[in-house]
């Protein structure tokens, strides 16, 4: 390398690549480059948000409180006592937000409907004013050529529902609400997602207390809460299908993603097994229609109580599986056994303290988890279609003197995760679309406004939106249907 010039070296690389049958990208500027990391035709590029995180207007249009209103107004529960009272004021500024989507060239928008706007008391009489708002949002999207993907439950449970997810009736109330919305909107909306991230609104809400309603219940009760959440999803699927037969129905889940420490057969199998077993209370149960033995054995007397027909509902066939992907867990194959002597065969490696992460410590940067999320789920359960319903990161965004936000770290994160999604698509896994989290900086739950996930910067004093570098970058990726 020492005595050959860079140019000669470049030629040598090009020549050997040509011999190997590889086409190198055109690097001459001003010409249409040969895309080497292009996504399949029809791939949906979008952004995601959720109601309580962006809407504000919590007392308007007949809305009544959700458990997140109660929780965020309880001292000590969120960073700085922040609440979603105003948030991005997207309830009023939705047209502006749809303009931002349009200017990205987005083909899809994943947003959620606030259950307490539709059924302010959780159940009973629907509130037509609430629904009208979402009809306007949907119509504005359609007028701009953007396909709506509606999440029916993104954690803002009506506070009036007694017992919250501890009550089995809440699952029935959800099915009623989901069916009602599907029937009302199915003339203009095709894609419905039941729930967002089971573990976040069950375990974090009822076991660790980090999320609403902030309880710390014993294992048996937590398992029952989890079961009711799955049941809500399952009955919800049935109810949507009954009310909107042409709808495509799925959910958004954040299974823990296992990456083999080395990509060989043994470790790859270990990652697959870990995926199935460690997600047993949630995605595994939904896609297999049962709780696997390892989970039931492990929980013993604390296992959930299941009524006749529950598992059938929970296992209802889906049109697509949505995956929220942020961070990896690394797994290696080993000869481990369980307490009862049966083979386990894998070990999960905790991240060393030097493992890089984004502004949120839990977002360790392991781009290959995007590929393995898709591959593990497809190898285990063969879903018809996969969407990445969330991927993105928090970053310490700074507004420069010139008024710009140069979030090169977020661009780095997105580029590398998308490179791995491209790998999954190129290998033939049925990846249909990608929703970047998030369109806007917003109310980041217990972290309040201290963590920014948007590709548009929001000044929460003025509600002014400013595209970050990452928005410019995403626009280019969308335009070229490729990793750029
Ligand atoms: C998703 O949740 C949500 O769907 C979305 O609403 C949210 O804004 C987005 O991701 C970004 O967070 O502090 O180590 O105990 C992600 C769910 C959030 C679950 C962080 C675990 C606490 C980790 N995760 N949470 S830790």
Coordinates of C-alpha atoms and ligand atoms in Angstrom, one line a residue:
X1 CA 0.0 0.0 0.0
X2 CA 2.9 2.2 0.8
X3 CA 4.3 2.6 -2.7
X4 CA 1.1 2.7 -4.7
X5 CA -0.8 5.8 -5.1
X6 CA -4.4 6.1 -3.8
X7 CA -5.6 6.2 -7.4
X8 CA -3.9 3.0 -8.3
X9 CA -5.2 1.3 -5.2
X10 CA -8.7 2.4 -6.2
X11 CA -8.3 0.9 -9.6
X12 CA -7.1 -2.3 -8.1
X13 CA -10.0 -2.6 -5.8
X14 CA -12.4 -1.8 -8.7
X15 CA -10.8 -4.4 -10.9
X16 CA -11.0 -7.1 -8.3
X17 CA -14.6 -6.2 -7.5
X18 CA -15.4 -6.5 -11.2
X19 CA -13.8 -9.9 -11.2
X20 CA -16.0 -10.9 -8.3
X21 CA -19.1 -9.7 -10.1
X22 CA -19.7 -6.8 -7.8
X23 CA -20.9 -3.5 -9.3
X24 CA -19.4 -0.6 -7.4
X25 CA -21.5 2.6 -7.0
X26 CA -21.0 5.4 -9.5
X27 CA -19.2 8.1 -7.6
X28 CA -19.4 10.9 -10.2
X29 CA -21.5 13.8 -8.9
X30 CA -24.4 15.1 -10.8
X31 CA -25.4 11.8 -12.2
X32 CA -28.0 9.4 -10.9
X33 CA -25.9 7.0 -8.8
X34 CA -26.3 3.3 -9.0
X35 CA -28.1 2.4 -5.8
X36 CA -26.4 -0.4 -4.0
X37 CA -28.7 -0.4 -1.0
X38 CA -32.1 0.1 -2.5
X39 CA -35.3 -1.2 -0.8
X40 CA -37.9 -3.2 -2.7
X41 CA -40.4 -1.4 -4.8
X42 CA -43.4 -0.2 -2.9
X43 CA -41.5 -0.1 0.4
X44 CA -43.3 2.3 2.8
X45 CA -41.3 5.1 4.3
X46 CA -42.9 6.9 7.2
X47 CA -42.7 8.4 10.6
X48 CA -44.4 7.6 13.9
X49 CA -45.9 9.5 16.8
X50 CA -48.5 8.8 19.6
X51 CA -51.4 10.8 20.9
X52 CA -50.5 11.6 24.4
X53 CA -46.9 12.4 23.4
X54 CA -47.9 15.1 20.8
X55 CA -51.5 16.2 21.0
X56 CA -51.9 18.3 24.1
X57 CA -55.4 19.8 24.3
X58 CA -56.2 17.3 27.1
X59 CA -59.4 19.0 28.1
X60 CA -60.7 19.8 24.6
X61 CA -63.3 18.1 22.4
X62 CA -64.8 16.1 25.3
X63 CA -61.6 14.3 26.2
X64 CA -61.4 13.0 29.8
X65 CA -58.2 12.0 31.6
X66 CA -56.1 9.0 30.8
X67 CA -53.9 7.2 33.4
X68 CA -51.0 9.3 31.9
X69 CA -52.7 12.6 32.8
X70 CA -53.1 11.3 36.4
X71 CA -49.5 9.9 36.5
X72 CA -47.7 12.9 35.0
X73 CA -49.6 15.2 37.4
X74 CA -48.5 13.1 40.4
X75 CA -45.4 14.7 41.9
X76 CA -42.1 12.9 41.4
X77 CA -43.3 10.6 38.5
X78 CA -41.9 12.4 35.5
X79 CA -38.7 14.3 34.9
X80 CA -39.2 17.9 36.1
X81 CA -42.9 17.1 36.7
X82 CA -43.5 17.4 32.9
X83 CA -46.9 16.5 31.6
X84 CA -48.5 16.1 28.2
X85 CA -51.0 18.9 28.8
X86 CA -49.6 20.9 25.8
X87 CA -46.9 18.8 24.4
X88 CA -46.5 19.6 20.6
X89 CA -50.1 21.0 20.4
X90 CA -50.5 18.7 17.5
X91 CA -54.2 18.6 18.2
X92 CA -54.3 22.1 16.7
X93 CA -51.2 22.0 14.5
X94 CA -51.8 18.7 12.8
X95 CA -52.0 20.3 9.4
X96 CA -48.5 21.7 9.9
X97 CA -47.2 18.3 11.0
X98 CA -48.7 16.7 7.9
X99 CA -46.9 19.3 5.8
X100 CA -43.7 18.2 7.4
X101 CA -44.4 14.6 6.5
X102 CA -45.2 15.7 3.0
X103 CA -42.0 17.6 2.6
X104 CA -40.1 14.4 3.7
X105 CA -41.8 12.6 0.9
X106 CA -43.3 10.1 3.5
X107 CA -45.7 7.6 2.2
X108 CA -47.0 6.6 5.6
X109 CA -47.8 8.1 9.0
X110 CA -48.2 5.9 12.1
X111 CA -50.1 7.8 14.8
X112 CA -52.3 6.8 17.6
X113 CA -55.9 7.5 18.6
X114 CA -56.5 8.7 22.1
X115 CA -59.1 6.2 23.5
X116 CA -60.2 8.9 26.1
X117 CA -61.2 11.1 23.2
X118 CA -63.5 8.4 21.7
X119 CA -64.8 6.9 24.9
X120 CA -64.0 9.5 27.5
X121 CA -65.1 7.1 30.3
X122 CA -63.5 4.1 28.6
X123 CA -66.7 2.6 27.5
X124 CA -70.4 3.5 27.2
X125 CA -71.4 6.2 24.8
X126 CA -68.9 7.3 22.1
X127 CA -68.0 11.0 21.8
X128 CA -68.5 12.0 18.2
X129 CA -66.4 15.2 18.6
X130 CA -63.4 13.0 19.4
X131 CA -63.8 10.9 16.3
X132 CA -64.3 14.0 14.2
X133 CA -60.8 15.2 15.0
X134 CA -59.2 11.9 13.7
X135 CA -61.4 12.0 10.6
X136 CA -59.9 15.4 9.8
X137 CA -56.4 14.1 10.4
X138 CA -57.0 11.1 8.2
X139 CA -58.6 13.2 5.4
X140 CA -55.6 15.6 5.5
X141 CA -53.2 12.7 5.2
X142 CA -55.1 11.2 2.3
X143 CA -55.3 14.6 0.6
X144 CA -51.5 14.6 0.8
X145 CA -51.0 11.1 -0.5
X146 CA -49.9 9.7 2.9
X147 CA -51.3 6.4 4.1
X148 CA -52.5 6.3 7.7
X149 CA -51.4 3.5 10.0
X150 CA -53.5 3.8 13.2
X151 CA -52.4 2.5 16.6
X152 CA -55.5 2.1 18.8
X153 CA -53.7 1.9 22.1
X154 CA -50.5 3.7 22.8
X155 CA -50.7 3.7 26.7
X156 CA -53.3 6.5 27.3
X157 CA -55.8 4.3 29.0
X158 CA -59.0 6.1 30.1
X159 CA -58.6 6.8 33.8
X160 CA -62.3 6.0 34.5
X161 CA -61.7 2.3 33.7
X162 CA -61.7 0.8 37.2
X163 CA -58.6 -1.4 37.9
X164 CA -57.0 -0.4 34.6
X165 CA -55.3 -3.5 33.1
X166 CA -55.8 -5.4 36.3
X167 CA -59.4 -5.8 35.3
X168 CA -60.4 -8.3 32.7
X169 CA -63.2 -6.0 31.7
X170 CA -60.6 -3.5 30.3
X171 CA -59.8 -6.0 27.6
X172 CA -63.5 -6.2 26.6
X173 CA -63.8 -2.4 26.7
X174 CA -60.8 -2.2 24.4
X175 CA -62.3 -4.6 21.9
X176 CA -65.5 -2.5 21.9
X177 CA -63.5 0.7 21.3
X178 CA -61.3 -0.9 18.6
X179 CA -64.3 -2.2 16.7
X180 CA -66.1 1.1 16.9
X181 CA -63.2 3.1 15.5
X182 CA -62.5 0.5 12.8
X183 CA -66.1 0.7 11.7
X184 CA -66.1 4.5 11.6
X185 CA -62.8 4.9 9.8
X186 CA -62.6 1.8 7.6
X187 CA -63.9 3.8 4.6
X188 CA -60.6 5.7 4.6
X189 CA -58.2 3.7 6.7
X190 CA -56.8 0.2 5.9
X191 CA -54.1 -0.4 8.5
X192 CA -54.9 -0.8 12.2
X193 CA -52.5 -1.7 15.0
X194 CA -54.1 -2.9 18.2
X195 CA -51.5 -2.2 21.0
X196 CA -48.1 -0.7 21.3
X197 CA -45.4 -2.5 23.3
X198 CA -47.1 -4.9 25.8
X199 CA -44.1 -4.9 28.2
X200 CA -44.0 -1.1 28.4
X201 CA -47.6 -0.6 29.6
X202 CA -47.8 -3.8 31.7
X203 CA -44.4 -4.4 33.3
X204 CA -43.3 -0.8 33.5
X205 CA -46.8 0.3 34.6
X206 CA -47.6 -2.5 37.1
X207 CA -44.2 -4.1 38.1
X208 CA -41.5 -1.4 38.1
X209 CA -43.8 1.6 38.4
X210 CA -41.9 3.7 35.8
X211 CA -44.9 4.2 33.7
X212 CA -48.6 4.9 34.4
X213 CA -50.3 3.8 36.6
X214 CA -47.0 3.5 38.6
X215 CA -47.8 0.3 40.6
X216 CA -45.4 -2.3 41.9
X217 CA -47.5 -5.5 42.1
X218 CA -46.3 -9.0 42.9
X219 CA -45.6 -11.4 40.1
X220 CA -49.0 -13.2 40.0
X221 CA -50.8 -10.0 39.5
X222 CA -48.3 -8.7 36.9
X223 CA -48.8 -11.9 34.9
X224 CA -52.5 -11.3 35.1
X225 CA -52.1 -7.8 33.8
X226 CA -50.0 -9.1 31.0
X227 CA -52.6 -11.6 30.1
X228 CA -55.4 -9.0 30.0
X229 CA -53.2 -6.9 27.7
X230 CA -52.8 -9.8 25.3
X231 CA -56.5 -10.6 25.5
X232 CA -57.3 -6.9 24.6
X233 CA -55.1 -7.3 21.5
X234 CA -56.8 -10.6 20.6
X235 CA -60.3 -9.5 21.1
X236 CA -59.4 -6.3 19.4
X237 CA -58.3 -8.1 16.3
X238 CA -61.5 -10.1 16.2
X239 CA -63.6 -7.0 16.7
X240 CA -61.8 -5.0 14.0
X241 CA -62.2 -7.8 11.6
X242 CA -65.9 -8.1 12.4
X243 CA -66.4 -4.3 11.9
X244 CA -64.0 -3.7 9.0
X245 CA -63.6 -6.9 7.0
X246 CA -61.1 -5.4 4.5
X247 CA -58.8 -4.0 7.2
X248 CA -55.2 -5.1 7.6
X249 CA -54.6 -5.8 11.2
X250 CA -51.4 -6.1 13.3
X251 CA -49.7 -4.7 16.4
X252 CA -46.5 -2.9 17.4
X253 CA -44.3 -5.0 19.6
X254 CA -40.8 -4.4 21.1
X255 CA -39.6 -8.0 21.6
X256 CA -36.1 -8.1 23.2
X257 CA -33.8 -8.5 20.2
X258 CA -31.1 -11.1 20.5
X259 CA -28.0 -10.9 18.3
X260 CA -25.6 -13.9 18.1
X261 CA -22.2 -12.9 19.4
X262 CA -20.7 -14.5 16.4
X263 CA -22.7 -15.2 13.3
X264 CA -22.3 -18.9 13.1
X265 CA -24.8 -21.8 13.4
X266 CA -24.7 -22.4 17.1
X267 CA -24.9 -18.8 18.2
X268 CA -27.6 -18.1 15.6
X269 CA -29.7 -20.9 17.0
X270 CA -29.1 -19.7 20.5
X271 CA -30.3 -16.2 19.5
X272 CA -33.5 -17.7 18.0
X273 CA -34.2 -19.8 21.2
X274 CA -33.6 -16.8 23.4
X275 CA -36.0 -14.7 21.3
X276 CA -38.8 -17.3 21.7
X277 CA -38.3 -17.9 25.4
X278 CA -37.5 -14.4 26.6
X279 CA -40.5 -13.0 24.8
X280 CA -42.8 -15.8 26.0
X281 CA -45.3 -13.6 27.9
X282 CA -45.9 -11.3 24.9
X283 CA -44.9 -11.8 21.2
X284 CA -44.4 -15.5 21.4
X285 CA -47.8 -16.0 23.0
X286 CA -49.5 -13.8 20.3
X287 CA -47.8 -15.6 17.4
X288 CA -48.1 -19.1 18.8
X289 CA -51.5 -18.7 20.5
X290 CA -50.1 -20.3 23.7
X291 CA -47.8 -19.7 26.6
X292 CA -44.8 -22.0 26.1
X293 CA -44.0 -24.5 28.8
X294 CA -40.7 -22.9 29.8
X295 CA -42.7 -19.7 30.8
X296 CA -45.5 -21.5 32.6
X297 CA -43.0 -23.7 34.5
X298 CA -40.9 -20.7 35.4
X299 CA -43.9 -18.7 36.7
X300 CA -45.3 -21.8 38.5
X301 CA -48.1 -20.7 40.9
X302 CA -47.8 -17.1 39.6
X303 CA -48.8 -18.1 36.0
X304 CA -51.8 -16.2 34.6
X305 CA -55.3 -17.5 35.0
X306 CA -56.7 -18.2 31.5
X307 CA -60.4 -18.5 30.6
X308 CA -61.7 -20.7 27.9
X309 CA -61.2 -19.2 24.5
X310 CA -58.6 -16.7 25.6
X311 CA -55.6 -18.2 23.9
X312 CA -57.5 -18.7 20.7
X313 CA -58.3 -15.0 20.7
X314 CA -54.8 -14.0 21.6
X315 CA -53.5 -16.2 18.7
X316 CA -55.8 -14.6 16.1
X317 CA -54.1 -14.5 12.7
X318 CA -52.5 -11.2 11.8
X319 CA -51.8 -9.5 8.5
X320 CA -48.6 -8.0 9.7
X321 CA -46.3 -7.8 12.6
X322 CA -44.9 -4.4 13.6
X323 CA -41.5 -4.3 15.4
X324 CA -40.2 -1.4 17.4
X325 CA -36.4 -1.8 17.3
X326 CA -33.9 0.2 19.3
X327 CA -31.2 -1.8 21.0
X328 CA -29.5 -5.2 20.9
X329 CA -28.9 -8.0 23.5
X330 CA -26.0 -10.3 22.7
X331 CA -26.3 -14.0 23.1
X332 CA -23.9 -16.9 22.9
X333 CA -24.6 -20.6 22.8
X334 CA -23.5 -22.6 25.9
X335 CA -24.2 -25.8 27.6
X336 CA -26.3 -24.3 30.4
X337 CA -29.3 -26.2 32.0
X338 CA -32.3 -24.9 33.8
X339 CA -33.1 -25.6 37.5
X340 CA -35.1 -28.7 36.5
X341 CA -32.1 -30.1 34.6
X342 CA -33.6 -29.5 31.1
X343 CA -31.2 -27.9 28.5
X344 CA -31.3 -24.1 28.1
X345 CA -28.3 -23.7 25.9
X346 CA -27.7 -19.9 25.8
X347 CA -26.3 -17.1 27.8
X348 CA -27.1 -13.4 27.5
X349 CA -24.0 -11.2 27.7
X350 CA -24.5 -7.9 29.6
X351 CA -23.0 -4.9 27.7
X352 CA -19.6 -3.8 29.0
X353 CA -19.6 -0.3 30.5
X354 CA -17.8 1.1 27.4
X355 CA -20.7 -0.1 25.1
X356 CA -21.7 3.1 23.1
X357 CA -25.2 4.5 23.6
X358 CA -27.3 7.4 22.5
X359 CA -28.7 10.1 24.8
X360 CA -30.9 7.6 26.5
X361 CA -28.6 5.0 28.2
X362 CA -30.9 2.2 27.2
X363 CA -30.3 2.9 23.5
X364 CA -27.1 1.0 23.1
X365 CA -25.9 1.3 19.5
X366 CA -26.0 -2.1 17.9
X367 CA -27.3 -1.6 14.4
X368 CA -27.2 -5.3 13.6
X369 CA -30.1 -5.8 16.0
X370 CA -32.3 -4.4 13.2
X371 CA -31.4 -7.3 10.9
X372 CA -31.7 -9.9 13.7
X373 CA -35.1 -8.6 14.9
X374 CA -36.5 -9.3 11.5
X375 CA -34.6 -12.6 11.0
X376 CA -35.4 -14.1 14.4
X377 CA -39.1 -13.3 14.1
X378 CA -39.3 -14.6 10.6
X379 CA -37.4 -17.8 11.2
X380 CA -39.5 -18.5 14.3
X381 CA -43.0 -17.5 13.1
X382 CA -43.0 -16.7 9.4
X383 CA -45.3 -13.6 9.5
X384 CA -46.8 -12.6 6.2
X385 CA -45.4 -9.1 6.5
X386 CA -43.2 -7.1 8.8
X387 CA -43.1 -3.4 9.4
X388 CA -40.6 -1.6 11.5
X389 CA -43.1 0.4 13.4
X390 CA -40.5 2.3 15.4
X391 CA -36.8 3.0 15.1
X392 CA -34.9 6.1 16.1
X393 CA -33.0 7.6 19.0
X394 CA -32.6 10.4 21.4
X395 CA -29.7 12.8 20.9
X396 CA -28.4 15.9 22.6
X397 CA -29.6 18.3 20.0
X398 CA -28.3 21.8 20.0
X399 CA -29.5 24.8 18.0
X400 CA -26.6 26.5 16.4
X401 CA -26.2 30.3 16.1
X402 CA -27.4 29.8 12.5
X403 CA -30.5 28.1 13.8
X404 CA -29.6 24.6 12.6
X405 CA -29.6 21.3 14.4
X406 CA -26.7 19.2 13.1
X407 CA -27.6 15.8 14.6
X408 CA -24.8 13.9 12.9
X409 CA -25.0 11.3 15.7
X410 CA -28.7 10.6 14.9
X411 CA -27.9 10.3 11.2
X412 CA -25.1 7.9 12.0
X413 CA -27.5 5.8 14.1
X414 CA -30.3 5.7 11.5
X415 CA -27.9 5.0 8.5
X416 CA -26.4 2.0 10.3
X417 CA -29.8 0.6 11.4
X418 CA -31.2 1.0 8.0
X419 CA -28.2 -0.6 6.4
X420 CA -29.1 -3.7 8.5
X421 CA -32.8 -3.5 7.6
X422 CA -31.6 -3.4 4.0
X423 CA -29.7 -6.6 4.5
X424 CA -32.9 -8.2 5.8
X425 CA -34.9 -7.1 2.8
X426 CA -32.1 -8.1 0.4
X427 CA -32.2 -11.6 1.9
X428 CA -35.9 -11.9 1.1
X429 CA -37.5 -11.3 4.5
X430 CA -40.9 -9.7 4.0
X431 CA -40.1 -6.2 5.2
X432 CA -42.7 -3.8 3.9
X433 CA -42.0 -0.5 5.6
X434 CA -40.2 1.6 8.1
X435 CA -41.6 4.2 10.5
X436 CA -38.9 6.5 12.0
X437 CA -39.5 7.4 15.6
X438 CA -40.2 10.2 15.7
X439 CA -41.6 12.9 13.4
X440 CA -41.2 15.4 16.2
X441 CA -39.6 15.9 19.6
X442 CA -42.3 15.1 22.0
X443 CA -43.3 14.1 25.6
X444 CA -41.0 11.2 26.2
X445 CA -43.1 9.6 29.0
X446 CA -41.2 9.5 32.4
X447 CA -38.3 11.4 30.8
X448 CA -40.7 14.3 30.1
X449 CA -39.2 16.8 27.6
X450 CA -35.6 15.9 28.6
X451 CA -35.1 13.5 25.7
X452 CA -35.5 14.5 22.1
X453 CA -36.3 11.8 19.5
X454 CA -37.6 13.9 16.7
X455 CA -36.1 14.5 13.2
X456 CA -37.9 17.9 13.6
X457 CA -36.8 20.0 16.6
X458 CA -39.6 21.5 18.6
X459 CA -39.2 24.6 20.7
X460 CA -41.7 23.9 23.4
X461 CA -42.2 27.5 24.3
X462 CA -43.3 28.6 20.8
X463 CA -44.2 25.2 19.3
X464 CA -42.0 26.1 16.3
X465 CA -40.8 23.0 14.3
X466 CA -37.4 23.1 12.7
X467 CA -36.1 20.2 10.5
X468 CA -32.9 18.7 11.8
X469 CA -30.1 17.5 9.6
X470 CA -31.6 14.0 10.1
X471 CA -34.8 15.2 8.4
X472 CA -32.8 16.4 5.4
X473 CA -31.0 13.1 5.4
X474 CA -34.3 11.1 5.7
X475 CA -35.8 13.0 2.8
X476 CA -32.9 11.9 0.6
X477 CA -33.3 8.2 1.7
X478 CA -37.0 8.3 1.0
X479 CA -36.5 9.9 -2.4
X480 CA -34.0 7.3 -3.5
X481 CA -35.7 4.4 -1.7
X482 CA -32.3 3.5 -0.4
X483 CA -29.8 3.9 2.5
X484 CA -27.9 7.1 1.8
Ligands
LIG1 C1 -41.1 3.3 22.6 O1 -40.9 2.9 23.9 C2 -42.5 3.9 22.7 O2 -43.4 3.2 21.9 C3 -42.5 5.4 22.3 O3 -43.7 5.9 22.7 C4 -41.3 6.1 22.9 O4 -41.4 7.4 22.7 C5 -40.1 5.5 22.2 O5 -40.0 4.1 22.2 C6 -38.8 6.1 22.7 O6 -38.6 5.7 24.0 O7 -34.6 3.5 31.7 O8 -33.3 1.4 31.3 O9 -35.3 1.4 32.6 C7 -39.6 2.4 24.2 C8 -39.8 1.5 25.4 C9 -38.5 3.0 26.8 C10 -38.9 0.7 27.4 C11 -37.4 3.0 27.9 C12 -37.9 0.7 28.4 C13 -36.9 2.3 30.1 C14 -35.6 1.7 30.0 N1 -38.7 1.6 26.4 N2 -37.7 2.1 28.9 S1 -34.7 2.0 31.5

